[in-house]
Structures are given as structure tokens and as C-alpha cells.
Coordinates of C-alpha atoms and ligand atoms in Angstrom, one line a residue:
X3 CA -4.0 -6.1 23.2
X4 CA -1.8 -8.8 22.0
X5 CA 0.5 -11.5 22.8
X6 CA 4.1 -11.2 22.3
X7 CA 3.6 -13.9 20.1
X8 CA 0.9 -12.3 18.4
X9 CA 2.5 -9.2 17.6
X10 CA 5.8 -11.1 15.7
X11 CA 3.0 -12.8 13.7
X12 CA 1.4 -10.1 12.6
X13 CA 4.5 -7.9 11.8
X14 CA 7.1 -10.4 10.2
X15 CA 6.6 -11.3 6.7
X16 CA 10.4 -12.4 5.9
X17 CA 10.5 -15.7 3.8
X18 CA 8.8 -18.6 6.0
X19 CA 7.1 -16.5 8.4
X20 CA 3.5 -17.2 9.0
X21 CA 2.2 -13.6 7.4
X22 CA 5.6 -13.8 5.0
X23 CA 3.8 -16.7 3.0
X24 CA 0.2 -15.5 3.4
X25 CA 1.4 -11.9 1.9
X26 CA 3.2 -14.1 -0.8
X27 CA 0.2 -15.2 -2.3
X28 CA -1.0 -11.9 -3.5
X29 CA 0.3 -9.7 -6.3
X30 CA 1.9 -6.5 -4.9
X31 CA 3.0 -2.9 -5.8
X32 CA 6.7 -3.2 -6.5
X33 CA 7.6 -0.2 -8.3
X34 CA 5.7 3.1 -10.3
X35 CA 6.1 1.8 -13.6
X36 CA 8.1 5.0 -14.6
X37 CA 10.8 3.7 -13.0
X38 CA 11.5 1.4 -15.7
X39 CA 10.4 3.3 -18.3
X40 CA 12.0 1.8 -21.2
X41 CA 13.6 -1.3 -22.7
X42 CA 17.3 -1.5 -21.2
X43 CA 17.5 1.2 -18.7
X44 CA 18.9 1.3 -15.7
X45 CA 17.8 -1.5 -13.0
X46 CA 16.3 -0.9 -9.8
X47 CA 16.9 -2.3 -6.3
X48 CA 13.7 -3.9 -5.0
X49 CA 13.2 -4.9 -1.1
X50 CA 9.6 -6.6 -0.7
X51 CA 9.5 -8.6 2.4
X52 CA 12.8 -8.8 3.4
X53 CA 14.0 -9.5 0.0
X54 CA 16.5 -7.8 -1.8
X55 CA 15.6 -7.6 -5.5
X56 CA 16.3 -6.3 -8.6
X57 CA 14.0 -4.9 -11.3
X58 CA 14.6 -4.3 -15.0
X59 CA 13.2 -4.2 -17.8
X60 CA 15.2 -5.8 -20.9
X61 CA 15.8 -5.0 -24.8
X62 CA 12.4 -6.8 -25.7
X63 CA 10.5 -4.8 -22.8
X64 CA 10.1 -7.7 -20.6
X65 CA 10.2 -7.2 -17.5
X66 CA 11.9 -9.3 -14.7
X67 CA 12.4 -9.3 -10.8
X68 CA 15.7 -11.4 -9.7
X69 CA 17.7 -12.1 -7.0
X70 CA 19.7 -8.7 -6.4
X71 CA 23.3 -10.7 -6.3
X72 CA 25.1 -12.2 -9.2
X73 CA 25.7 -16.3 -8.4
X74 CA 29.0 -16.1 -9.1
X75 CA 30.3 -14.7 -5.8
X76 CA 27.3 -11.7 -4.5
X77 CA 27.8 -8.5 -6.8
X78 CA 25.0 -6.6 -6.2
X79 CA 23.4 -6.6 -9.7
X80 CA 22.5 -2.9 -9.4
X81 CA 25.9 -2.1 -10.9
X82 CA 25.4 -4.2 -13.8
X83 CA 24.7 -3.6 -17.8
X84 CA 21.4 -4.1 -19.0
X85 CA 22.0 -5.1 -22.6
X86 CA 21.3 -7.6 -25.2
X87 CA 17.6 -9.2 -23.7
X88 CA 19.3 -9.4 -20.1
X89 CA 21.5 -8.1 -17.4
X90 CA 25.0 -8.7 -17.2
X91 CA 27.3 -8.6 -13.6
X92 CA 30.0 -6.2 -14.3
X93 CA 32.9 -8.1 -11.7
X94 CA 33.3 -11.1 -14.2
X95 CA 30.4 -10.9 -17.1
X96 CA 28.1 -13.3 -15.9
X97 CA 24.6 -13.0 -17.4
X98 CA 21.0 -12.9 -16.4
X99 CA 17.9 -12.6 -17.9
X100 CA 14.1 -12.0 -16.9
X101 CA 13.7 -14.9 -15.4
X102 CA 17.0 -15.4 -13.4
X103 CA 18.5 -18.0 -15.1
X104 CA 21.7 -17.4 -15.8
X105 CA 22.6 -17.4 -20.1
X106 CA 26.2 -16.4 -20.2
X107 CA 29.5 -17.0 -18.0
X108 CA 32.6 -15.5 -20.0
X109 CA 34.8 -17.7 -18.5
X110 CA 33.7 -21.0 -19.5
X111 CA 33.4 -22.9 -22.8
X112 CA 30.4 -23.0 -24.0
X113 CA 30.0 -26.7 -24.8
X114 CA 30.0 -26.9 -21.1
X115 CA 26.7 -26.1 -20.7
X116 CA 27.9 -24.2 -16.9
X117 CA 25.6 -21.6 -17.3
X118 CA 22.7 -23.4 -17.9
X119 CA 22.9 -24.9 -14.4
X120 CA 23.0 -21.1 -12.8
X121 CA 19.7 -19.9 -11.7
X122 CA 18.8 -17.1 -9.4
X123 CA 15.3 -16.9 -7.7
X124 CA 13.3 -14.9 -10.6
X125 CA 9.5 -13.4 -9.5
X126 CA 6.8 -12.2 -12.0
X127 CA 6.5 -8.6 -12.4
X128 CA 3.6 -7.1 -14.7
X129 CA 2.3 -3.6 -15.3
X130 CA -0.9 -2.4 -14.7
X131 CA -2.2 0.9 -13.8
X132 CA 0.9 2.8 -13.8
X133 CA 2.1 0.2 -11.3
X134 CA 4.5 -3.0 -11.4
X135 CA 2.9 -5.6 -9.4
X136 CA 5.6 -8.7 -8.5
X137 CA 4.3 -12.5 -7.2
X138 CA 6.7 -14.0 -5.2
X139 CA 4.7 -16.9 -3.7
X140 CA 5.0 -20.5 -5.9
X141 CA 3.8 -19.8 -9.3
X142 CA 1.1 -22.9 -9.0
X143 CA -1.0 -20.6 -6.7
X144 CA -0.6 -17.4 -8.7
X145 CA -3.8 -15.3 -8.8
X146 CA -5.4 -13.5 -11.9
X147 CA -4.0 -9.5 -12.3
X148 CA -5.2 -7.2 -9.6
X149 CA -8.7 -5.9 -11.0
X150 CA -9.0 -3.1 -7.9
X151 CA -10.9 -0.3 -9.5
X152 CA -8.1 2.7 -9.3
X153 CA -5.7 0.6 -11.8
X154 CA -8.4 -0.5 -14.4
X155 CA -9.3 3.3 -15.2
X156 CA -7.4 5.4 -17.8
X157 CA -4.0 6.9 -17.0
X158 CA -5.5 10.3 -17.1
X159 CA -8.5 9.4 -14.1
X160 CA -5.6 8.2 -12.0
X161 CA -2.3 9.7 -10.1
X162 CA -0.3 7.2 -7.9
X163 CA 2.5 7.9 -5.4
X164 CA 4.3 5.9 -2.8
X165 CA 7.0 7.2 0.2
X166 CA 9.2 5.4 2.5
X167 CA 7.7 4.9 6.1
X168 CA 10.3 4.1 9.0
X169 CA 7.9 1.8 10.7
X170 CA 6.3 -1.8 10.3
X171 CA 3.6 -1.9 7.6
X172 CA 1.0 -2.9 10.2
X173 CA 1.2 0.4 12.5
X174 CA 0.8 2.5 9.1
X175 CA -2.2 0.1 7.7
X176 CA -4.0 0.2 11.6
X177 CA -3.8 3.7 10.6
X178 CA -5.6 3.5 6.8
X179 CA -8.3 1.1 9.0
X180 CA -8.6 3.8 11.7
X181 CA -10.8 6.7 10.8
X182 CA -11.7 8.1 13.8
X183 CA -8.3 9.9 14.0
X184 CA -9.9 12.1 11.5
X185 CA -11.8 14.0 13.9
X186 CA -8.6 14.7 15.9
X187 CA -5.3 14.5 13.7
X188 CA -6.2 15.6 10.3
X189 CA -9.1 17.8 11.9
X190 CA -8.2 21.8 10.7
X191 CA -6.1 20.4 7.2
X192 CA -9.9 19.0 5.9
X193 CA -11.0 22.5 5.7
X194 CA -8.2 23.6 4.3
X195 CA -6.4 20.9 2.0
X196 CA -7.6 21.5 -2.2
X197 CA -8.6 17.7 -2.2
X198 CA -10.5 17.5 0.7
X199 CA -12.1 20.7 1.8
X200 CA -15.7 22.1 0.7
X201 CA -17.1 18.4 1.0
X202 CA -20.6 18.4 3.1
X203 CA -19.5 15.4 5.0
X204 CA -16.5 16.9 6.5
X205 CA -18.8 18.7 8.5
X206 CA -20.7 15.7 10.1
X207 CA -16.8 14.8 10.6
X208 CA -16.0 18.2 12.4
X209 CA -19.1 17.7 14.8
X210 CA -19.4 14.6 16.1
X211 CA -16.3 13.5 17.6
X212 CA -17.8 9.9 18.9
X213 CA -18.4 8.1 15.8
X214 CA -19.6 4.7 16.2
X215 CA -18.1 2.1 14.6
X216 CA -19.4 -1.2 12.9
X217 CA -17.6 -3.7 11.1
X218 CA -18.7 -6.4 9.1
X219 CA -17.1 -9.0 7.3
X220 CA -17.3 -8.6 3.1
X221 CA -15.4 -11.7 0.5
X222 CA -12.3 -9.6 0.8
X223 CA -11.1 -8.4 3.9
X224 CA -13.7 -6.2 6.3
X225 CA -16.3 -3.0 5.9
X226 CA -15.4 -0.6 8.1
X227 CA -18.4 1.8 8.6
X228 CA -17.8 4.8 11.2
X229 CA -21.6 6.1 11.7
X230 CA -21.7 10.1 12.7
X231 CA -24.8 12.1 13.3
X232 CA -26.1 14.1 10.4
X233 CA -28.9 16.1 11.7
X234 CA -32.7 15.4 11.5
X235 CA -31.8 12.2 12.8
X236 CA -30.3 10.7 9.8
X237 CA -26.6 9.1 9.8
X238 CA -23.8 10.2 8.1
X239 CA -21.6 6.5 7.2
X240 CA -18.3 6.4 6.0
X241 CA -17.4 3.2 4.4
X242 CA -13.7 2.2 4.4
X243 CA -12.4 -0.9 2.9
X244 CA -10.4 -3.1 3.8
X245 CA -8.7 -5.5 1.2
X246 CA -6.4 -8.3 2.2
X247 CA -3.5 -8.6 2.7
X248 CA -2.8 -4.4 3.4
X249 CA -5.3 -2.7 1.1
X250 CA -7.3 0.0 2.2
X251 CA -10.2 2.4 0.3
X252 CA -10.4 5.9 2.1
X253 CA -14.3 6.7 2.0
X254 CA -14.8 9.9 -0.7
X255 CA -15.5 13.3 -0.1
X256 CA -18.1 15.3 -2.1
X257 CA -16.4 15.7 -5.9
X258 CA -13.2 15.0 -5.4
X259 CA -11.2 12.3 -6.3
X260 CA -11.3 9.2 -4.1
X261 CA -8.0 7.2 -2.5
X262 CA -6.3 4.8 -0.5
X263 CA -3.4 3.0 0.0
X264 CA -1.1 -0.3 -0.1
X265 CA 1.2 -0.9 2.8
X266 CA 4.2 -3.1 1.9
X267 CA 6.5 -4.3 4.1
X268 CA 10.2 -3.5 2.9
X269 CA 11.0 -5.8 5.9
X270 CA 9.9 -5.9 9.3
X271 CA 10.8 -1.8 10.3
X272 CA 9.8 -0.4 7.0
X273 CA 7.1 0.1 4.1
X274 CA 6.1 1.5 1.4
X275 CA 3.3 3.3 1.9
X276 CA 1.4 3.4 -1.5
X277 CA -1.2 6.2 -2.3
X278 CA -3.4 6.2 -5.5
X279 CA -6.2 8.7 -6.2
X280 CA -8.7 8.3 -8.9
X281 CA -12.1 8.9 -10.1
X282 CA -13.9 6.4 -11.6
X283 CA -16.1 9.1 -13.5
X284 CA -14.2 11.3 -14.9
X285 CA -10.7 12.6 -15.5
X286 CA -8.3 14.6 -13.0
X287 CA -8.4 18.0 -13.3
X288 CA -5.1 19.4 -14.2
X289 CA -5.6 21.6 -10.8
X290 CA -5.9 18.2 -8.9
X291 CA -3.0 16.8 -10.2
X292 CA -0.7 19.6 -9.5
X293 CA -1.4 20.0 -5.7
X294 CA -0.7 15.9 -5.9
X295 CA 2.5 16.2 -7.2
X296 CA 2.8 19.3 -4.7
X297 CA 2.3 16.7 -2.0
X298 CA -1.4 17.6 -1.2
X299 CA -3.9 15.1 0.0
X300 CA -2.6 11.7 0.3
X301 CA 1.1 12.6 -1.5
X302 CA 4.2 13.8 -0.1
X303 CA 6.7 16.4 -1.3
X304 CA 10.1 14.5 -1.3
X305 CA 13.8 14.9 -0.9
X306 CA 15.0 15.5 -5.0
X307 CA 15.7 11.8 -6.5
X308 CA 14.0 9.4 -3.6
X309 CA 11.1 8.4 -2.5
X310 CA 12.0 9.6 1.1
X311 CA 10.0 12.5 2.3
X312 CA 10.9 16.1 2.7
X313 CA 9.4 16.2 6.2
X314 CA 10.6 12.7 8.1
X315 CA 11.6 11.7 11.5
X316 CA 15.2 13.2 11.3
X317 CA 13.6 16.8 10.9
X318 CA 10.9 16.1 13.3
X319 CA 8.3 16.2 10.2
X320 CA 9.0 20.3 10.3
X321 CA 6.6 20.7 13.4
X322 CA 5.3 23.8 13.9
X323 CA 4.6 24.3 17.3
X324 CA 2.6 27.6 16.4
X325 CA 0.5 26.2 14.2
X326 CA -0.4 23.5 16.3
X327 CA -1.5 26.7 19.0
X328 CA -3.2 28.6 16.5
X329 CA -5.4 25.6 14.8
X330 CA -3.6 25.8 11.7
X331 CA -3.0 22.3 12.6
X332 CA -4.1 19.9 14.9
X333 CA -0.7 18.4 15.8
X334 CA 2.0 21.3 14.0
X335 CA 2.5 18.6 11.4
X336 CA 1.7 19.7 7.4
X337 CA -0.3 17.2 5.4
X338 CA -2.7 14.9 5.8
X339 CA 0.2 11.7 4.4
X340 CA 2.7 13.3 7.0
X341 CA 0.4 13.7 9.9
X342 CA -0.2 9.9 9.6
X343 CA 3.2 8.9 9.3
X344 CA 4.8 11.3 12.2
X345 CA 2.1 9.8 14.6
X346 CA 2.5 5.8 13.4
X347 CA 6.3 6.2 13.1
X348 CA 6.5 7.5 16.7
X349 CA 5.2 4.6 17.9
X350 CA 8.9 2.9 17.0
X351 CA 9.7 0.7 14.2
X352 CA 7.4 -1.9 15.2
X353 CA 4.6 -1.1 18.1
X354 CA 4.4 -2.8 21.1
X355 CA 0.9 -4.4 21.0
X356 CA 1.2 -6.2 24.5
X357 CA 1.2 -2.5 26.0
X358 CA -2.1 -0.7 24.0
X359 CA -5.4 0.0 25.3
X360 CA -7.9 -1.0 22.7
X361 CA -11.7 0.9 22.6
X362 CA -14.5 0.5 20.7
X363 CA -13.6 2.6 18.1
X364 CA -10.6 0.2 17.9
X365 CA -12.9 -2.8 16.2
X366 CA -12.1 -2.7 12.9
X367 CA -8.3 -3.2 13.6
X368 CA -8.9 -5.6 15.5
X369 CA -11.0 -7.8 13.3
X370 CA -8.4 -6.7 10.4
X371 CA -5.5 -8.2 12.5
X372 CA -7.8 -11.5 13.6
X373 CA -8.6 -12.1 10.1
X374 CA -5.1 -11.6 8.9
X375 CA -3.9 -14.3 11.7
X376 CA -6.7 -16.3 10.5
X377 CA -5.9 -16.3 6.5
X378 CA -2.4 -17.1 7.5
X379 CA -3.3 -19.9 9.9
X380 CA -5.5 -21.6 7.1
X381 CA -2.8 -21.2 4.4
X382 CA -0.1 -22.7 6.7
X383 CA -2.2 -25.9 8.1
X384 CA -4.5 -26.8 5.2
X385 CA -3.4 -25.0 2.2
X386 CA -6.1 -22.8 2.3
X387 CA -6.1 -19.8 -0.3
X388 CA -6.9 -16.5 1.4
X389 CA -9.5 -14.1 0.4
X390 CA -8.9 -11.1 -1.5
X391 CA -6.8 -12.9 -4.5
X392 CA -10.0 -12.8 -7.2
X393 CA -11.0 -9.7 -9.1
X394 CA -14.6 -10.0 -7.7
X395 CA -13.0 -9.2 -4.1
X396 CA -11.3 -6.5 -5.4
X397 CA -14.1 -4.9 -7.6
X398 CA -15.4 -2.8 -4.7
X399 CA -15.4 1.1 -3.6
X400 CA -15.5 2.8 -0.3
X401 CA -18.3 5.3 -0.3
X402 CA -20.0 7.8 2.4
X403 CA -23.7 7.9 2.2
X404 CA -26.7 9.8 4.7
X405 CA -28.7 7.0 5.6
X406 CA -32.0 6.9 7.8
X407 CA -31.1 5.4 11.2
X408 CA -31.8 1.8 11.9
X409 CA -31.2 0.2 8.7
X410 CA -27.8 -1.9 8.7
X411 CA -25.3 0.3 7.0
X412 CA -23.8 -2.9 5.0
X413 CA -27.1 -4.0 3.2
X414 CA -28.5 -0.3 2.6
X415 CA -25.3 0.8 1.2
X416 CA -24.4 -2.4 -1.2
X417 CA -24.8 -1.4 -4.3
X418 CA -22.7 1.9 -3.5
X419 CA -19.8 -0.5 -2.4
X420 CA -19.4 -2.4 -5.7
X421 CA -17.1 -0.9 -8.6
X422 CA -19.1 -0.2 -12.0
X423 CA -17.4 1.3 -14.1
X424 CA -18.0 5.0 -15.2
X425 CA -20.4 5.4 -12.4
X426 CA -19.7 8.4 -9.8
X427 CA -19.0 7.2 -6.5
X428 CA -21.3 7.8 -3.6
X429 CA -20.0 10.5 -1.9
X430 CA -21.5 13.1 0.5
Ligands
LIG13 S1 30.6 -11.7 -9.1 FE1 29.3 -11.5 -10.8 S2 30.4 -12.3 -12.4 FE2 31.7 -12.5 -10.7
LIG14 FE1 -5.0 9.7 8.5

């Protein structure tokens, strides 16, 4: 349970709030980089953090992220022209480029120098893995490029997705950190989902409905290990990962492809919920990545030309209350991503943490939110860089291995936790 107080902490990252400016220290999935695929197309309207933003990409193929309104008097720059190295309000001509200062105003001579005094708030934005990732803390503090594993392999190991979620990003991360809800929520779609089922581990998941949870501490964040019998008195571990600020590394399954996810705050009642898969051995099948774009595993099947999904709140996520009678499904919902997000967006658009009963199997969320608090408490009184900003934090895997019983899951399983690349993941 939190405090009242707690709970804004933790769930407002607008400018100036506590976990606002801790979250601004970090580099951060902004957009799929097919949305700007080319120099001069259209621009994009960004919202990270309360922010509204907009992305393009100009004639040279740089790539900027500005302040979504024209100085002049607040055109929303979404309607403008993207031409000639920058992007130009169409009320009055007024012109921008990468960087937000302003290099043309029409109107005035240019021996005037007017335009040189015009300057909206510009961020970094840079590509890598098939993702734009945008700064927006001071640029004295800014960190090297993310190094996580899934956006360092080829383009043809990787697929990545992202949806809208109605909710605060904390309520949908709690629920990447969370993995005893397997047993219960996703429990009849692992058997039956292409990228999950046929895995020996999902069994061990099936059959032991009281995992035990241990969480330890790593550079980065937390290891999250959820410890389930295995027979002949081994363990079966999964290790999840979790990354400050909202990174988190679903343990794999058997062969198949491993993933996880980025929740960004949009503001304080919505995120994007990011989902990558990859394999860090080999490329995807073409099998695997046509049930992704169908919306299997981790993805969604959306409404044609967002990023909204087909099944959301207003259509009550399609439930199926048959299905849900028959163990098709546990709870009449379709698909492991919209199983999580009908359950956390339920909870309203941000939960009520001075009213929840916390368990045992509840200790990795609440370490995650303590260390969260913690990191932003540090940053705010002493300056203090959080963890999680350099590539050796963020060179590390989830895994799920059988180990004997008493042996500490985080020291026998540390060399499966680190990212080399080209090697298979452990996975049971
Ligand atoms: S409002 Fe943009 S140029 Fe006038
Ligand atoms: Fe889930």
C-alpha cells in the first residue's frame, strides 16, 4: 500500500515532477522508425510526458523533435510543410528546423536578425533498432545510445510494436514486473498461442500455482526470479528484468523468440506500451513474424491507421463470455497483450494504491516502485544520476533455467543473465 503522496510520485512525470525529471534522464522510445521513413515526409505528433511534440525528419535526413506549436502565435506544427532542411508553419511561414530554432519569418527583413532570436524547446531524437529514441532531460547529463540487446541485433532477428494503453504507465509496467498472473490470466492462451505454446517450462507454469518470489537488486533496476517446482526436486526459475526507468525482459520460452516491453507515459492516464521480440541467435522465422503482425504473442491487431487496438475498453476488449466458460480463455479476453491491458486498464486511468492489498508474490513491485522513489529522490537532492543510463546496465537478458534447490537463483544463473552476443538464450 501507498500513501496518497506516494502514489502522485510515482505516477506523474509531467515536466518538474519528481519521476518527470528522473524519466528525463534516460533515452526513450518515441516513435517506430517507419514512421518517418524518409527525408521530408510528413511530421508526427509526439506526447512523451505530458509533452506535446513533433517529429520529422528533414531534406538531409536529420531528425528532430520540437515543440508541437509554431512561436508565432500556437499553430500546431502538425499541419505544416516539411521542406528545404526544416519545417515551415503554414498560418504565416514561419520556419523551423531540427533543432527548434527558428530560420525564417516571412514577414520581417532579414537584416533584422528576428528570427534568430525564435527558439522552440528542440530534444534529440536518434535511430536505433528500428526505434527513435528522444532525450529530453538537459543535454549536459545525456547518456551514451541505449545498448539493450533487442535493438543491437539485425533488423531481420527483431520485430517491434507499440499500442496505446488508457491507463498510467505504472499499472501496465506492475504488470510486465508481475509474473505470477501467468498462472491465472494468460493460463489456457500459453498452450495455445504460436509464440508461446510447446515450451517445457509452461508446464512447471501450468502446475504450480504458488510460485515463490525472490528479488534481488542487479546495476540496473531489480532481478525478479519467480521459483516453481520442477519435479525431482529441482526448481524451475524464471528470471524477469527489470530496467529503470519502465523496462522490462519477459523470461523466454523453449525456442522461441524472447520479449518485453517499454512503458511510456503519454501523460499521467496514458502510455505506450512498447513490445519488441527478438532472438539473439538467429533470425525470425517468416512464420513468427506473421502471427506478430497478426497480433500474436506480445502484439496487437489494431484499428486500420493507429496505433489504437482493435479490442479496447470501448468494446469491452471483445469478451467472450463463453470462452471464458469453456477454458478457451481464462478471462474471455483474446491475446496475451490484451489480456494485460483489459485487467490493468480496469483498474482506472491511474490505480488507487492507498486501497490494494499487497502479498508476497507482490515483492518485486514493490522494490521496483521503492527504487524508482529512490532514483528520483537522489537525482532531485544531490544530483545523483540513476542507474540504468550505461550500456553495461542494459547489456543483460531475462532467462528461465532448472536449477537444483538451495543455490541462490541470482549467482547460479549469472552468466545466463548477461547479453553475448550470438549466444542462444537460456531458455527451458
Ligand atoms: S502561427 Fe505560425 S507562422 Fe503564424
Ligand atoms: Fe501478462
Amino acid at each position: 500500500m501507498l500513501t496518497r503522496e506516494q502514489n502522485d510520485t510515482l505516477t506523474q512525470t509531467g515536466p518538474g515532477t519528481p519521476m518527470g525529471e528522473l524519466f528525463r534522464r534516460y533515452w526513450i522510445p518515441a516513435l517506430l522508425a517507419v514512421e518517418l521513413p524518409e527525408p521530408d515526409c510528413p511530421p508526427v505528433r509526439v506526447k512523451l510526458m505530458s509533452e506535446r511534440l513533433i517529429a520529422f525528419r528533414d531534406t538531409q535526413g536529420r531528425l528532430g523533435l520540437i515543440d508541437e506549436f509554431c512561436a508565432h502565435r500556437g499553430v500546431s506544427l502538425w499541419f505544416g510543410r516539411n521542406e528545404d532542411s526544416g519545417l515551415r508553419c503554414p498560418y504565416h511561414g514561419w520556419k523551423y528546423d531540427v533543432t527548434g530554432q527558428c530560420v525564417e519569418v516571412p514577414s520581417e527583413p532579414v537584416e533584422s536578425g528576428f528570427c534568430s532570436k525564435i527558439k522552440l524547446k528542440g530534444y534529440k531524437l536518434i535511430e536505433r533498432g528500428g526505434v527513435l529514441w528522444a532525450y529530453l532531460g538537459p543535454p549536459e547529463t545525456e547518456p551514451p545510445p541505449p545498448e539493450y540487446e533487442f535493438a543491437t541485433v539485425r533488423d531481420s532477428q527483431r520485430y517491434v510494436s507499440k499500442r496505446i494503453q488508457d491507463c498510467n504507465y505504472l499499472q501496465a509496467m506492475e504488470g510486465g514486473i508481475d509474473s505470477s498472473h501467468v498462472s491465472f490470466l494468460h493460463r489456457y492462451t500459453m498452450s495455445s498461442d504460436p509464440l508461446f505454446k510447446g515450451a517445457a517450462g509452461n508446464q512447471y507454469n501450468l502446475a504450480d500455482a504458488q510460485p515463490r518470489f525472490e528479488v534481488v537488486q542487479s546495476d540496473g533496476g531489480l532481478l525478479i526470479g519467480a521459483r516453481r517446482n520442477a519435479g525431482d526436486g529441482n526448481y524451475y526459475w524464471r528470471v524477469t528484468q527489470w530496467l529503470l526507468p519502465f523496462f522490462t525482459m519477459i523470461p523466454p520460452r523453449g525456442n522461441h523468440s524472447v520479449h518485453g516491453h517499454f512503458w511510456v507515459p503519454i501523460d499521467d492516464e496514458s502510455c505506450w506500451t512498447w513490445s519488441y521480440d527478438y532472438h539473439p541467435a538467429r533470425d525470425l522465422t517468416q512464420s513468427e513474424v506473421a502471427a506478430m503482425k497478426d497480433g500474436q504473442g506480445v502484439h496487437v491487431r489494431y484499428i486500420p491507421g493507429t496505433f489504437r487496438p482493435v479490442q479496447n475498453k470501448d468494446n469491452d476488449y471483445l469478451m467472450d463470455r463463453r470462452a471464458q466458460k469453456e477454458g478457451r480463455t481464462f478471462s474471455g479476453i483474446e491475446g496475451f497483450a490484451m489480456q494485460d491491458a483489459s485487467v490493468q486498464e480496469s483498474m482506472g486511468p491511474i490505480q488507487d494504491r492507498t486501497r490494494e492489498n499487497l502479498v508476497s508474490t507482490d515483492n518485486g513491485i514493490i522494490m521496483a516502485r521503492h527504487r524508482l522513489m529512490k532514483a528520483a529522490k537522489a537525482l532531485e537532492e544531490k544530483g545523483a544520476l540513476p542507474p540504468g543510463r550505461e550500456p553495461a546496465h542494459q547489456r543483460v537478458r531475462s532467462a528461465s533455467v532448472i536449477l537444483p534447490p538451495n543455490r541462490p537463483f541470482a549467482e547460479a544463473a549469472q552468466e545466463s543473465l548477461r547479453a553475448i552476443p550470438g549466444t542462444a538464450p537460456a531458455s527451458v
